[in-house]
PDB file of C-alpha atoms in Angstrom:
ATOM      1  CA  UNK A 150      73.172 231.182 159.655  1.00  0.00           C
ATOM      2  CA  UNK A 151      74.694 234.665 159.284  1.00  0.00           C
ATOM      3  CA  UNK A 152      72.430 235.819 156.599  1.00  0.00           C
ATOM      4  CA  UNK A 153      69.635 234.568 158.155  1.00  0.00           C
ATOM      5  CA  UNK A 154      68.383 238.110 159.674  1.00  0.00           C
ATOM      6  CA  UNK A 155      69.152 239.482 156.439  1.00  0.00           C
ATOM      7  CA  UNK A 156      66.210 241.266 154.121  1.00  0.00           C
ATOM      8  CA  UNK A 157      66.024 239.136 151.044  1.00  0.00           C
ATOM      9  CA  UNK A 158      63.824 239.909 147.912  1.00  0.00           C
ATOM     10  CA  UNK A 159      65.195 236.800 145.700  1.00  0.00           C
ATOM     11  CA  UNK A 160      61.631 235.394 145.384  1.00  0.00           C
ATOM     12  CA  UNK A 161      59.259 238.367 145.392  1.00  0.00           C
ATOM     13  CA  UNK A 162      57.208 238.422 143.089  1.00  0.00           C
ATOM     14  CA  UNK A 163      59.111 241.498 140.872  1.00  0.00           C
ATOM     15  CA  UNK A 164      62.616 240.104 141.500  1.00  0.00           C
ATOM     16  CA  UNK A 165      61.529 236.913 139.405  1.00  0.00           C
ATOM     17  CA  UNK A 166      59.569 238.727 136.892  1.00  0.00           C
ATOM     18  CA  UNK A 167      63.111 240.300 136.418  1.00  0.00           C
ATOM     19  CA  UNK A 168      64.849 237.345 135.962  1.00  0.00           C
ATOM     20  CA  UNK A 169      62.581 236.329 133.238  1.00  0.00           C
ATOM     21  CA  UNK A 170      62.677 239.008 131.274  1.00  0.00           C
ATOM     22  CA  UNK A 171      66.526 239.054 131.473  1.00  0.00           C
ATOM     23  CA  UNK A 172      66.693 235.126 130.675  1.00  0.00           C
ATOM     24  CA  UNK A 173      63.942 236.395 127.801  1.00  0.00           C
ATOM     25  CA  UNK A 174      66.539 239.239 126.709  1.00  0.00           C
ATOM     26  CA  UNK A 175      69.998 236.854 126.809  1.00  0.00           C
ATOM     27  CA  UNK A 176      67.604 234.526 125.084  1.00  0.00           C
ATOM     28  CA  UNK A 177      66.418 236.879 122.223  1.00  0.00           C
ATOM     29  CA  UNK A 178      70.139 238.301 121.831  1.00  0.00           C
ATOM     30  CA  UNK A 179      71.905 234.806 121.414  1.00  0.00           C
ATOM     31  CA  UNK A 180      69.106 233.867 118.455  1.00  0.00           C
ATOM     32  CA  UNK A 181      69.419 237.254 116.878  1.00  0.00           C
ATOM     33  CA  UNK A 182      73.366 236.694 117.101  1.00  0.00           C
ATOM     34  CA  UNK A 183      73.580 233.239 114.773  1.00  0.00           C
ATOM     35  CA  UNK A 184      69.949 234.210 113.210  1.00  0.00           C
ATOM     36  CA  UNK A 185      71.826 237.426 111.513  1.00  0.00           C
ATOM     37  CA  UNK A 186      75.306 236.417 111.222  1.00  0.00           C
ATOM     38  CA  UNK A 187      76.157 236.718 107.619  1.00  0.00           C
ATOM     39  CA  UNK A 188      76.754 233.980 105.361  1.00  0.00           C
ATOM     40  CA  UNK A 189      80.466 232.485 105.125  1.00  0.00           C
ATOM     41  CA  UNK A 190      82.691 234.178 102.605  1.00  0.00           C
ATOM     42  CA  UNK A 191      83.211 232.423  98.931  1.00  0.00           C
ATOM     43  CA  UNK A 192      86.496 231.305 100.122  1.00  0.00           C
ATOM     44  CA  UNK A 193      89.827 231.229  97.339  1.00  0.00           C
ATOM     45  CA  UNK A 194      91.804 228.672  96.560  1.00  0.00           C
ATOM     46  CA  UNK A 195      93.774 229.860  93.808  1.00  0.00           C
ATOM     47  CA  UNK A 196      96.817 231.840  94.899  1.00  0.00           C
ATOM     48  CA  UNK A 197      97.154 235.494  94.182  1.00  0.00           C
ATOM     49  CA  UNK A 198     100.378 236.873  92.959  1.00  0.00           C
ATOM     50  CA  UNK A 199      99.433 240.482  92.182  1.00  0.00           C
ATOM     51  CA  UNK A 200      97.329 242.766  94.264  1.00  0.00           C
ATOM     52  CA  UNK A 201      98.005 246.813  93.596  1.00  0.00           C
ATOM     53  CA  UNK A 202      96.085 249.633  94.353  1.00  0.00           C
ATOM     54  CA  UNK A 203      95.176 251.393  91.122  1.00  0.00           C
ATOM     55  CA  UNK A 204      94.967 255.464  91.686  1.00  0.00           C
ATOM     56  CA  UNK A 205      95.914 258.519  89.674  1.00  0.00           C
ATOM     57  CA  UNK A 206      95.978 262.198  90.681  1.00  0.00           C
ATOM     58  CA  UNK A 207      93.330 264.919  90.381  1.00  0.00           C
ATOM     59  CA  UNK A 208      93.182 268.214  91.727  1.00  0.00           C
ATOM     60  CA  UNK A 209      96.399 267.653  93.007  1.00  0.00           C
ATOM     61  CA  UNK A 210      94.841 264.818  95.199  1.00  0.00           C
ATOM     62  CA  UNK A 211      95.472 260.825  95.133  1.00  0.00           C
ATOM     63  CA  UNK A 212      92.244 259.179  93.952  1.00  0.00           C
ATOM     64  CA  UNK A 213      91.588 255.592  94.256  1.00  0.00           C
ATOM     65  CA  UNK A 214      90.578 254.321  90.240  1.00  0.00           C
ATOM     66  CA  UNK A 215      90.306 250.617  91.528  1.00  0.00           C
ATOM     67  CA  UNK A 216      92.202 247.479  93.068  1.00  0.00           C
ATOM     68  CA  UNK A 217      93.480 244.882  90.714  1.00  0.00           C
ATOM     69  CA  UNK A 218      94.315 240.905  91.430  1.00  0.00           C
ATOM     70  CA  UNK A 219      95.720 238.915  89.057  1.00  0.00           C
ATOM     71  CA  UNK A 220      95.290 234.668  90.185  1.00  0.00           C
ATOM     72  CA  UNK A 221      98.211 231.956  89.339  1.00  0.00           C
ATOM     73  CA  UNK A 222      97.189 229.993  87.249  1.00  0.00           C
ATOM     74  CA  UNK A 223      95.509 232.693  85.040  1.00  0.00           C
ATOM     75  CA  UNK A 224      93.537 231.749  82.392  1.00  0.00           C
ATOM     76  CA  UNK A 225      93.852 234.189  80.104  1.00  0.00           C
ATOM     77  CA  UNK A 226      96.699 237.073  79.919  1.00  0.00           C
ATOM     78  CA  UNK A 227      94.658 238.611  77.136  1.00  0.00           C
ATOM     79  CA  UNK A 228      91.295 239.041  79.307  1.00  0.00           C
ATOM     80  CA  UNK A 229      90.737 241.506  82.526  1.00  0.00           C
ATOM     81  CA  UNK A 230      87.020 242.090  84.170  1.00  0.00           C
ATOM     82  CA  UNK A 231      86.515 245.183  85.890  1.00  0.00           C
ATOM     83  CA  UNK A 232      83.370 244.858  88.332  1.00  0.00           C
ATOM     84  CA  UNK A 233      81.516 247.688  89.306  1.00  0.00           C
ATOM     85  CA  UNK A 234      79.867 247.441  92.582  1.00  0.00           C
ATOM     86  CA  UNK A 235      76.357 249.322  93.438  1.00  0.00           C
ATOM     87  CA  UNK A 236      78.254 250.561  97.076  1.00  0.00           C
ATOM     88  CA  UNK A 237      81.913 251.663  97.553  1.00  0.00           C
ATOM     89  CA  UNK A 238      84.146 249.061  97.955  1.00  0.00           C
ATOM     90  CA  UNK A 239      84.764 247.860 101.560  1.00  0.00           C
ATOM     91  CA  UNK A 240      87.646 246.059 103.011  1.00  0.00           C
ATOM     92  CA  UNK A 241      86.485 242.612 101.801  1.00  0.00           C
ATOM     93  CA  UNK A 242      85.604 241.772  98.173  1.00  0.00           C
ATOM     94  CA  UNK A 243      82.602 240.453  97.299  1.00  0.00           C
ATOM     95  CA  UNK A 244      81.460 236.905  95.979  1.00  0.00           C
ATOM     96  CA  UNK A 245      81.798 238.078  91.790  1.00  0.00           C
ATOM     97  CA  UNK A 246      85.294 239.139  93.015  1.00  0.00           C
ATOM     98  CA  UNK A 247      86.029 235.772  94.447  1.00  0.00           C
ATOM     99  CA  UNK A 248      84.377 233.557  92.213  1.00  0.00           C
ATOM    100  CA  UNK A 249      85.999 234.748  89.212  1.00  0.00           C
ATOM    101  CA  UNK A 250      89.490 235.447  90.737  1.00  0.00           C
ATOM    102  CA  UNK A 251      89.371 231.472  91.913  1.00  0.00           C
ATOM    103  CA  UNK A 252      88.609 230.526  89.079  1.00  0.00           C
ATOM    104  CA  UNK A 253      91.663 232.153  87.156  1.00  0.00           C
ATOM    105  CA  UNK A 254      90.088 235.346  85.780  1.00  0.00           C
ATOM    106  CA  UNK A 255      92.102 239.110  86.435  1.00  0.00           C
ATOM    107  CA  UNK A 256      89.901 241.202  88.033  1.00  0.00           C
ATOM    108  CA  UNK A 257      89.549 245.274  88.599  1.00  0.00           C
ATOM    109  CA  UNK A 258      87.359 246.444  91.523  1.00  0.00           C
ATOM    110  CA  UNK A 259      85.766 249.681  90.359  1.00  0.00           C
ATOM    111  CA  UNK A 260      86.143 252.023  93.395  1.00  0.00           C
ATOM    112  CA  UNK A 261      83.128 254.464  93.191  1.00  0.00           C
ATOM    113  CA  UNK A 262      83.082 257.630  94.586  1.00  0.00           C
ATOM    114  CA  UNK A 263      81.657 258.204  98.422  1.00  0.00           C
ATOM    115  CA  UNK A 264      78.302 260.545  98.755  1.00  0.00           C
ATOM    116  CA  UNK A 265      79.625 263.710 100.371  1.00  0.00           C
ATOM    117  CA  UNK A 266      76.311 264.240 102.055  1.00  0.00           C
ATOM    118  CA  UNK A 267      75.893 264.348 106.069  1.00  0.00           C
ATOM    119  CA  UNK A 268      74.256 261.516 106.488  1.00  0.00           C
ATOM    120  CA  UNK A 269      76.725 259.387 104.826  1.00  0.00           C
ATOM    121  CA  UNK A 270      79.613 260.882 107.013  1.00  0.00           C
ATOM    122  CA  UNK A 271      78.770 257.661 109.575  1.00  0.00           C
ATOM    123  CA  UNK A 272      81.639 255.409 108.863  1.00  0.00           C
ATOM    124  CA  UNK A 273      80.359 251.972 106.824  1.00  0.00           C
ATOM    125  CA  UNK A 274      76.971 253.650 106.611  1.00  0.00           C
ATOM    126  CA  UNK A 275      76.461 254.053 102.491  1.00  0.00           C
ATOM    127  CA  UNK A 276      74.253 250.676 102.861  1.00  0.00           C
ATOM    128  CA  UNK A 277      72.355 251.060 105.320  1.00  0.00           C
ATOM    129  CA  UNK A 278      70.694 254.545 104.326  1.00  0.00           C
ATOM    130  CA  UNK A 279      70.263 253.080 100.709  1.00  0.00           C
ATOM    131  CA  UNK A 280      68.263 250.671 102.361  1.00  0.00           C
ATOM    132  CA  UNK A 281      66.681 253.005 104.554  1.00  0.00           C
ATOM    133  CA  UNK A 282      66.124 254.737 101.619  1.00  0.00           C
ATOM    134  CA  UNK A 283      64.232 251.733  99.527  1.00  0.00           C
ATOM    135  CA  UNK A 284      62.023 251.207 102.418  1.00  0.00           C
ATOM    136  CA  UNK A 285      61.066 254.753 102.597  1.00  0.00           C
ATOM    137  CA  UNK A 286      61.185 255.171  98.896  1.00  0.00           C
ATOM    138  CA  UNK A 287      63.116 258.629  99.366  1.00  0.00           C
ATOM    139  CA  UNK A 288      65.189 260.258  96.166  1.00  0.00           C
ATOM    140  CA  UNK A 289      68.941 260.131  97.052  1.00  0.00           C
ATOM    141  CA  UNK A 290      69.335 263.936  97.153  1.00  0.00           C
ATOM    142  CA  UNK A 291      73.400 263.575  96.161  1.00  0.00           C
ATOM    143  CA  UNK A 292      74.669 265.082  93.552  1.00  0.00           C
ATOM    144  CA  UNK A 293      74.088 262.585  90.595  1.00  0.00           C
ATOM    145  CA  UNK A 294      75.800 264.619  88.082  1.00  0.00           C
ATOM    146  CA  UNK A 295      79.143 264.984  89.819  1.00  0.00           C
ATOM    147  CA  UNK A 296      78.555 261.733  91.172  1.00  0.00           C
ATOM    148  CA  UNK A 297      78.614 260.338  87.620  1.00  0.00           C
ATOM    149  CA  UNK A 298      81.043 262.402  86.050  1.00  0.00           C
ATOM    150  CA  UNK A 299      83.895 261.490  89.157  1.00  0.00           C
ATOM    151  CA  UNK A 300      83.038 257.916  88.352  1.00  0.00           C
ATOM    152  CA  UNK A 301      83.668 257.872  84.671  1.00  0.00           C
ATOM    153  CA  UNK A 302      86.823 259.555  85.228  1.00  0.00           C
ATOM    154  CA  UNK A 303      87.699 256.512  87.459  1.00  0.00           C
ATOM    155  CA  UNK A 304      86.111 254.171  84.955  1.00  0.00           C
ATOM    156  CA  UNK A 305      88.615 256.028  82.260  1.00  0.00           C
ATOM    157  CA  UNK A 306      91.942 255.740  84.750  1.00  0.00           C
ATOM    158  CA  UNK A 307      91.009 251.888  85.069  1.00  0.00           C
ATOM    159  CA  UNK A 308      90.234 251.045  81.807  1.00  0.00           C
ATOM    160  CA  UNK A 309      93.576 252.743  80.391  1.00  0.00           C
ATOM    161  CA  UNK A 310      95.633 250.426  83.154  1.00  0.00           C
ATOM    162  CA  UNK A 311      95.170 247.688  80.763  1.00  0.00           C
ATOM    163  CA  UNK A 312      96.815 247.705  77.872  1.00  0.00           C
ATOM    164  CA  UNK A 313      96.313 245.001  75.034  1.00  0.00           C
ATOM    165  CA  UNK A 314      93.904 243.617  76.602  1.00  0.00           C
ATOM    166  CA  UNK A 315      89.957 242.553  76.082  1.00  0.00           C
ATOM    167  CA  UNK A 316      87.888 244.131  78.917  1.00  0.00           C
ATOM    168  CA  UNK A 317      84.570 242.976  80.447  1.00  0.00           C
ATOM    169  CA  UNK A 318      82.335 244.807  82.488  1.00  0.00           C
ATOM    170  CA  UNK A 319      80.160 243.409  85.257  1.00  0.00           C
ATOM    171  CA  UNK A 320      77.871 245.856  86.938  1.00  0.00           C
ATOM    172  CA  UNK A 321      74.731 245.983  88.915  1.00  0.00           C
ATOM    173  CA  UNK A 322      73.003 249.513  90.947  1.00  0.00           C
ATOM    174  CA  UNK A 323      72.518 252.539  90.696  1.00  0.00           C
ATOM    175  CA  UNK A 324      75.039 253.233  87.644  1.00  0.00           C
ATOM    176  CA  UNK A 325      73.869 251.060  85.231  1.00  0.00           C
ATOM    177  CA  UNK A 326      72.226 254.069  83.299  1.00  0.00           C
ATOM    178  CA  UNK A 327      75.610 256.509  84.011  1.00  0.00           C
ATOM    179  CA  UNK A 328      77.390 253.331  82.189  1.00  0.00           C
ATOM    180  CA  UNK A 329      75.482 252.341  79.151  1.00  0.00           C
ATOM    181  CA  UNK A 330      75.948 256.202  78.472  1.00  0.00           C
ATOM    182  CA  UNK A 331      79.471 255.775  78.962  1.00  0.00           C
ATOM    183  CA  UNK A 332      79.526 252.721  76.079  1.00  0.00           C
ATOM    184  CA  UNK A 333      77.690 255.377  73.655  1.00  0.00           C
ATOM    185  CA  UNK A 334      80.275 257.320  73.919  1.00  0.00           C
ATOM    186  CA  UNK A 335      82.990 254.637  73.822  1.00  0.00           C
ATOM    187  CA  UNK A 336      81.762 251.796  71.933  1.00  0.00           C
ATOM    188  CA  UNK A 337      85.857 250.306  72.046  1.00  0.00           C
ATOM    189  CA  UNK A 338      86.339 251.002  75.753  1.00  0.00           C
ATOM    190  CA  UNK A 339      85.150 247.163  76.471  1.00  0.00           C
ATOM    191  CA  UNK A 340      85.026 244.094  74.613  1.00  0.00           C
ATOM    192  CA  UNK A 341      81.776 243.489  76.236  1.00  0.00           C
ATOM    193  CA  UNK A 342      79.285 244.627  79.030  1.00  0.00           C
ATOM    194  CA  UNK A 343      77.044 242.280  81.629  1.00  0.00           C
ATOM    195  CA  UNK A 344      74.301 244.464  83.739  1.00  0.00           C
ATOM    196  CA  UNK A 345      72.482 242.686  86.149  1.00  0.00           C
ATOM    197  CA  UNK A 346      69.129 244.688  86.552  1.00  0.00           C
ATOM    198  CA  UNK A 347      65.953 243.348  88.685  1.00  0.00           C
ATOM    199  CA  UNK A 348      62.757 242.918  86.793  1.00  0.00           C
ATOM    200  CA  UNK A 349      61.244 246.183  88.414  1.00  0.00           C
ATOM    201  CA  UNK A 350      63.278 248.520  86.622  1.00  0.00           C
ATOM    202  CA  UNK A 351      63.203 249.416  83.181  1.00  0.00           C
ATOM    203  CA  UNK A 352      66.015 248.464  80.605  1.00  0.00           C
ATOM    204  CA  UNK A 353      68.571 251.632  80.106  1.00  0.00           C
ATOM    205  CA  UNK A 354      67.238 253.986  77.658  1.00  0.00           C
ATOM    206  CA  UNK A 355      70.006 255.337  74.737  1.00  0.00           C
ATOM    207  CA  UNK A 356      71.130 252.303  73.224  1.00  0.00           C
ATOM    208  CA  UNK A 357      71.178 251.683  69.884  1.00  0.00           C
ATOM    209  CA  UNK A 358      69.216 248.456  68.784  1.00  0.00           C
ATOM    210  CA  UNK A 359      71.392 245.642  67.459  1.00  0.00           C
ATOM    211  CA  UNK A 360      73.722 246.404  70.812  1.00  0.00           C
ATOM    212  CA  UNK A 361      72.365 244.541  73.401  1.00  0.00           C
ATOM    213  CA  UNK A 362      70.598 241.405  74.324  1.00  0.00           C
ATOM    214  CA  UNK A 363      68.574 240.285  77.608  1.00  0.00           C
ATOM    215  CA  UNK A 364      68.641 237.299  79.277  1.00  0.00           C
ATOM    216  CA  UNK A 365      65.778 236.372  82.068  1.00  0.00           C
ATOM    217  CA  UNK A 366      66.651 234.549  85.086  1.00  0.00           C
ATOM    218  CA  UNK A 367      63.223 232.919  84.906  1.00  0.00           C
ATOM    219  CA  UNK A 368      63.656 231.585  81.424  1.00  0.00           C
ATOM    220  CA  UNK A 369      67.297 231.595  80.548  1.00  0.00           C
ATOM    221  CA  UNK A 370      68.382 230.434  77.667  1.00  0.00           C
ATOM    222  CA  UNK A 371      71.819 230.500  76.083  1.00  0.00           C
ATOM    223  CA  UNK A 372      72.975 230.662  71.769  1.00  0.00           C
ATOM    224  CA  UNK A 373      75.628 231.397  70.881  1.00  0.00           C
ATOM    225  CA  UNK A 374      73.928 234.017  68.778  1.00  0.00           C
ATOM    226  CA  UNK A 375      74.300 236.242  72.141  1.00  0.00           C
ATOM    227  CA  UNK A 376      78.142 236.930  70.984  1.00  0.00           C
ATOM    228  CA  UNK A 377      77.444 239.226  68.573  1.00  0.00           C
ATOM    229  CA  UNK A 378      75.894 241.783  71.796  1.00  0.00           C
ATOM    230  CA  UNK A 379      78.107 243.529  73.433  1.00  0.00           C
ATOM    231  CA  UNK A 380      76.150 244.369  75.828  1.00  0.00           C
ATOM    232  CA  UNK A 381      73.892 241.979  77.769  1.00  0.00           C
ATOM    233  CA  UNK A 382      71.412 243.005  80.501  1.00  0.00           C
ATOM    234  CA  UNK A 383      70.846 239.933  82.944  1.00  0.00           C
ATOM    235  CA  UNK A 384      67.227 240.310  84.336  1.00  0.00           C
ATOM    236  CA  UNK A 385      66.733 238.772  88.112  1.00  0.00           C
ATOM    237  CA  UNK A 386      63.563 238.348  90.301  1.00  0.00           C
ATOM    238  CA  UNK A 387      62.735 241.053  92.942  1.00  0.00           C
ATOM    239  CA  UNK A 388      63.408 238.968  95.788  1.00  0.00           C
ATOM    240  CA  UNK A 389      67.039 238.802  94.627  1.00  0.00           C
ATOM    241  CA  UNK A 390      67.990 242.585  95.407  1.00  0.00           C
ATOM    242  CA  UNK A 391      69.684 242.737  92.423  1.00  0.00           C
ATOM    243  CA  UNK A 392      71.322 246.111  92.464  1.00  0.00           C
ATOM    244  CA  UNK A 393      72.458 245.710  96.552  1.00  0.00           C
ATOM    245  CA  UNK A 394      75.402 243.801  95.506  1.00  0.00           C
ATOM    246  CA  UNK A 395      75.695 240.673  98.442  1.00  0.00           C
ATOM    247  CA  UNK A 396      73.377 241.972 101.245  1.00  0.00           C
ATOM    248  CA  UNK A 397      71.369 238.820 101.192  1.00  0.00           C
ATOM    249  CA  UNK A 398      74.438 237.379 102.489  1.00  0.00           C
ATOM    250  CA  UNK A 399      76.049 240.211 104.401  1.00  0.00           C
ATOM    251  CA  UNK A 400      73.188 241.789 106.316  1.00  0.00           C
ATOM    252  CA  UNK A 401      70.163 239.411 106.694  1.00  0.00           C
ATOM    253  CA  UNK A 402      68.266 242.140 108.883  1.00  0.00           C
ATOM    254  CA  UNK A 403      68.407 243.977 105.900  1.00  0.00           C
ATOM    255  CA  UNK A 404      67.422 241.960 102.990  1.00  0.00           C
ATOM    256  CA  UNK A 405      64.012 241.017 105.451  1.00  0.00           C
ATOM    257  CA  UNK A 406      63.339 244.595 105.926  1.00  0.00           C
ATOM    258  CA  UNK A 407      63.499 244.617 102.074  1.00  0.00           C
ATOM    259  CA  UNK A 408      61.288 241.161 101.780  1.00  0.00           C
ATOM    260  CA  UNK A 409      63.717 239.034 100.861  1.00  0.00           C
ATOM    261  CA  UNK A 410      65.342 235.867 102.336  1.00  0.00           C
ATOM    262  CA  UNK A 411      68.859 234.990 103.078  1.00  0.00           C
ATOM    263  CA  UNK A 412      71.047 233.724 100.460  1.00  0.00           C
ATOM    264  CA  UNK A 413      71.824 230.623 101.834  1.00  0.00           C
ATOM    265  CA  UNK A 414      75.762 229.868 101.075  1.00  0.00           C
ATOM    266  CA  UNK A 415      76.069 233.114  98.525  1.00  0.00           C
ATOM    267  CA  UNK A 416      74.317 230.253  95.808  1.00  0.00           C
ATOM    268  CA  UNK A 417      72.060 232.873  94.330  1.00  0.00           C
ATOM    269  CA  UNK A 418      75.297 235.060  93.770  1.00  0.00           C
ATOM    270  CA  UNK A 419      77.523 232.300  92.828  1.00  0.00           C
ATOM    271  CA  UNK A 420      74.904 231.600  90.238  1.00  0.00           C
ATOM    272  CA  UNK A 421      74.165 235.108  89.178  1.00  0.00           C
ATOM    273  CA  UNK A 422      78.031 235.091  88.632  1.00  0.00           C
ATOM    274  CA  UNK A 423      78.177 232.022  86.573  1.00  0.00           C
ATOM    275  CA  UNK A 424      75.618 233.239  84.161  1.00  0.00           C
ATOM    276  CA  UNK A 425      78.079 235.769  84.082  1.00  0.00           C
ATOM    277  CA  UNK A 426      80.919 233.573  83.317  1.00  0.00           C
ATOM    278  CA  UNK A 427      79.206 231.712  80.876  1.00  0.00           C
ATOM    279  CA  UNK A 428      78.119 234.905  79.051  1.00  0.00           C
ATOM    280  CA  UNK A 429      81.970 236.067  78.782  1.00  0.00           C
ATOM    281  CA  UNK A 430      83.553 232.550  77.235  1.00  0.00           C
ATOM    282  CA  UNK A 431      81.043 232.964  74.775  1.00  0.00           C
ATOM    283  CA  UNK A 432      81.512 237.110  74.054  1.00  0.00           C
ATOM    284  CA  UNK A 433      85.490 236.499  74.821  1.00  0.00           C
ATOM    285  CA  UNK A 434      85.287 233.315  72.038  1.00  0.00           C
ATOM    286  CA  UNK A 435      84.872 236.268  69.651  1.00  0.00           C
ATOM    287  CA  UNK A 436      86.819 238.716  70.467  1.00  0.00           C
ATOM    288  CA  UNK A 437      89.764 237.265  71.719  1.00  0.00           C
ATOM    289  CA  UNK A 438      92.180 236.021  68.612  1.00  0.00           C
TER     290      UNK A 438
END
């Protein structure tokens, strides 16, 4: 009765045309939200009774080398993996990391060293300009050299924290090459090396023949001839982003803006991880006395 003298422009014509497109917006962002949400964490069941940070001084500065879990039960005191990641590690691990630390395995997480360059100054932004950059198909313009040489000397530092004990590398990125060089050098630094690699890349150039064997996601096949390799390149499908670690999980704007689909529950990774596994109790059956 009041209001009744009062202008009101609730049902012109561009006060509704407004309400749709807001209802259209609130609509858009609540898909977008559970559309995108990332994929549920491999959870662990198996307790952890040792977690350390692994670092050594250089230049009079504390570098990170790696972080180290050890499970309970744990299968094997004689055994350690060390996984290198293609990105720097975050604050959570990632589904290799969980997988094989549930199921009893010590594990090292490599921590690689951060591009110095401006635009990686953003805080959490390392993946999202390598994808930017994959889209684009820009050259990372970092310094690969001191890039590589920073993380052997991590690689080293890790690798001597273990002593007595067999160690197998998992690894996938952009270091693959910087690490099969590494094993020419060092043939005894590991009892054995797994490189996941996608099928548009070519296989590492260096190695000697007689040192490594490939397995093929589309056709794999297992003997127990594979053993006598010590290293072993795993070969995955392009639409698996092999080399960008779990972003099919962890961004899923991302892995479509690389064509790619989300990995629904992690099981691509889990069984990209297995393969692994697999690979190791037969390489670890011969190495380990």
């Amino acid at each position: 009765m009041f209001l009744r003298q009062v202008p009101n422009n609730f049902y012109t014509i561009p006060s509704i045309l407004l309400r749709i497109f807001v209802l259209l917006l609130l609509g858009a962002s609540f898909f977008s939200a559970f559309y995108f949400s990332p994929e549920r964490e491999y959870p662990i069941v198996s307790s952890v009774i040792e977690a350390k940070k692994i670092s050594f001084i250089a230049d009079d500065n504390e570098v990170a080398a790696g972080f180290y879990y050890k499970p309970e039960p744990c299968r094997n005191e004689k055994e350690a993996i060390i996984i290198v990641p293609p990105f720097p590690i975050s604050e959570s691990i990632g589904t290799f990391d969980r997988y094989l630390l549930d199921e009893g395995y010590k594990i090292a997480s490599l921590s690689l060293p951060k591009k110095t360059g401006y635009k990686y100054r953003i805080k959490h932004s390392e993946l999202f300009f390598t994808v930017l950059n994959s889209i684009l198909k820009n050259k990372d313009m970092s310094d690969g050299n001191s890039q590589d040489k920073e993380l052997l000397q991590t690689l080293s530092k890790l690798t001597g924290f273990f002593e007595k004990t067999e160690i197998f590398l998992i690894a996938e990125g952009p270091y693959v090459q910087t690490l099969c060089d590494y094993y020419n050098k060092n043939p005894n630094a590991f009892s054995g090396a797994f490189f996941v690699i996608s099928e548009e890349m070519p296989l590492p150039t260096g190695l000697k023949e007689g040192t490594y064997t490939v397995l093929n996601e589309k056709d794999l096949k297992f003997s127990e001839n594979i053993a006598l390799f010590p290293i072993c390149f795993f070969i995955q499908s392009k639409e698996n982003l092999a080399g960008f670690g779990d972003i099919r999980g962890n961004d899923i704007l991302a892995s479509l803006l690389l064509g790619a689909e989300r990995d629904l529950g992690r099981q691509d990774r889990i069984k990209t991880v297995k393969t692994f596994e697999k690979w190791l109790n037969l390489r670890s059956s011969l190495t380990i006395k």
